[in-house]
XYZ file of C-alpha atoms in Angstrom:
95
model
C 12.860 -5.671 -9.417
C 10.311 -3.844 -11.578
C 9.288 -5.139 -14.937
C 8.218 -2.575 -17.599
C 5.941 -3.198 -20.562
C 8.115 -1.124 -22.929
C 11.853 -0.568 -23.625
C 13.314 2.452 -21.847
C 11.400 1.866 -18.553
C 8.155 2.993 -19.977
C 4.617 1.731 -19.961
C 2.792 -0.377 -17.279
C 4.882 -2.068 -14.692
C 4.879 -4.907 -12.252
C 6.861 -5.015 -8.937
C 8.457 -8.327 -7.872
C 9.737 -9.554 -4.501
C 12.334 -12.227 -3.679
C 10.680 -15.600 -3.738
C 10.383 -18.827 -5.615
C 9.758 -19.224 -9.295
C 6.653 -17.079 -10.163
C 4.570 -17.894 -13.189
C 3.820 -14.680 -14.928
C 0.379 -14.303 -16.636
C 0.138 -11.674 -19.360
C -0.351 -8.704 -17.186
C -0.471 -6.394 -20.198
C -3.588 -8.080 -21.664
C -6.750 -5.945 -21.730
C -9.156 -6.460 -18.885
C -11.448 -9.455 -19.566
C -9.268 -10.619 -22.460
C -8.055 -14.227 -21.909
C -4.669 -15.104 -23.324
C -2.227 -17.967 -22.722
C 0.626 -16.002 -24.477
C 3.614 -15.309 -22.402
C 4.141 -11.803 -21.146
C 6.548 -9.621 -23.265
C 8.902 -7.513 -21.035
C 10.413 -4.482 -22.365
C 12.876 -3.528 -19.632
C 13.804 -4.462 -16.104
C 14.900 -2.217 -13.305
C 16.426 -3.013 -9.854
C 13.939 -1.433 -7.381
C 15.893 -1.746 -4.024
C 19.651 -1.614 -3.591
C 20.986 -3.680 -0.726
C 24.355 -5.389 0.060
C 23.644 -8.544 -1.787
C 24.424 -8.786 -5.567
C 21.162 -8.386 -7.401
C 20.105 -11.349 -9.585
C 16.868 -12.174 -11.399
C 16.229 -15.040 -13.776
C 13.565 -15.057 -16.618
C 12.276 -18.301 -18.084
C 10.533 -18.837 -21.437
C 8.081 -21.330 -19.900
C 5.973 -21.441 -16.798
C 7.238 -23.144 -13.536
C 10.897 -22.210 -14.233
C 11.192 -24.363 -17.387
C 12.467 -23.611 -20.746
C 15.393 -21.242 -21.622
C 16.496 -19.008 -18.905
C 18.302 -15.578 -18.940
C 19.862 -14.062 -16.039
C 20.099 -10.171 -15.270
C 22.157 -8.557 -12.581
C 21.414 -4.789 -13.298
C 19.004 -2.533 -14.976
C 18.271 -3.684 -18.503
C 16.754 -0.874 -20.677
C 15.718 -3.203 -23.399
C 15.163 -6.895 -22.609
C 14.966 -7.808 -26.358
C 18.460 -6.683 -27.005
C 21.445 -8.902 -27.431
C 19.423 -11.654 -29.339
C 17.491 -12.588 -26.151
C 13.744 -13.255 -26.442
C 11.280 -10.994 -24.667
C 8.608 -13.713 -23.998
C 8.638 -14.684 -20.289
C 6.602 -17.463 -18.760
C 8.058 -17.387 -15.212
C 10.509 -15.562 -13.163
C 12.842 -16.247 -10.224
C 14.134 -13.408 -8.112
C 17.277 -14.518 -6.431
C 18.220 -11.242 -4.818
C 17.685 -7.543 -5.246
């Protein structure tokens, strides 16, 4: 999976691999700037297509806590459909 800073798969990006829940510091913060605010994700894209159904889960809090939102395909704008964009941690189940 690849996380993009802005909707429409634009801006800076972060590549993720399958693993346990990953706390996500604010990668978009300027260098040297300290922030505890969760990262805002604009869009999500599946990077590798394999034979397992892709699935990624975004949590509003670190360590897999808080509200979770599951995605199974490219999502051009994460903030759509009334879902928040703030993400404290991520779990890549497959894909």
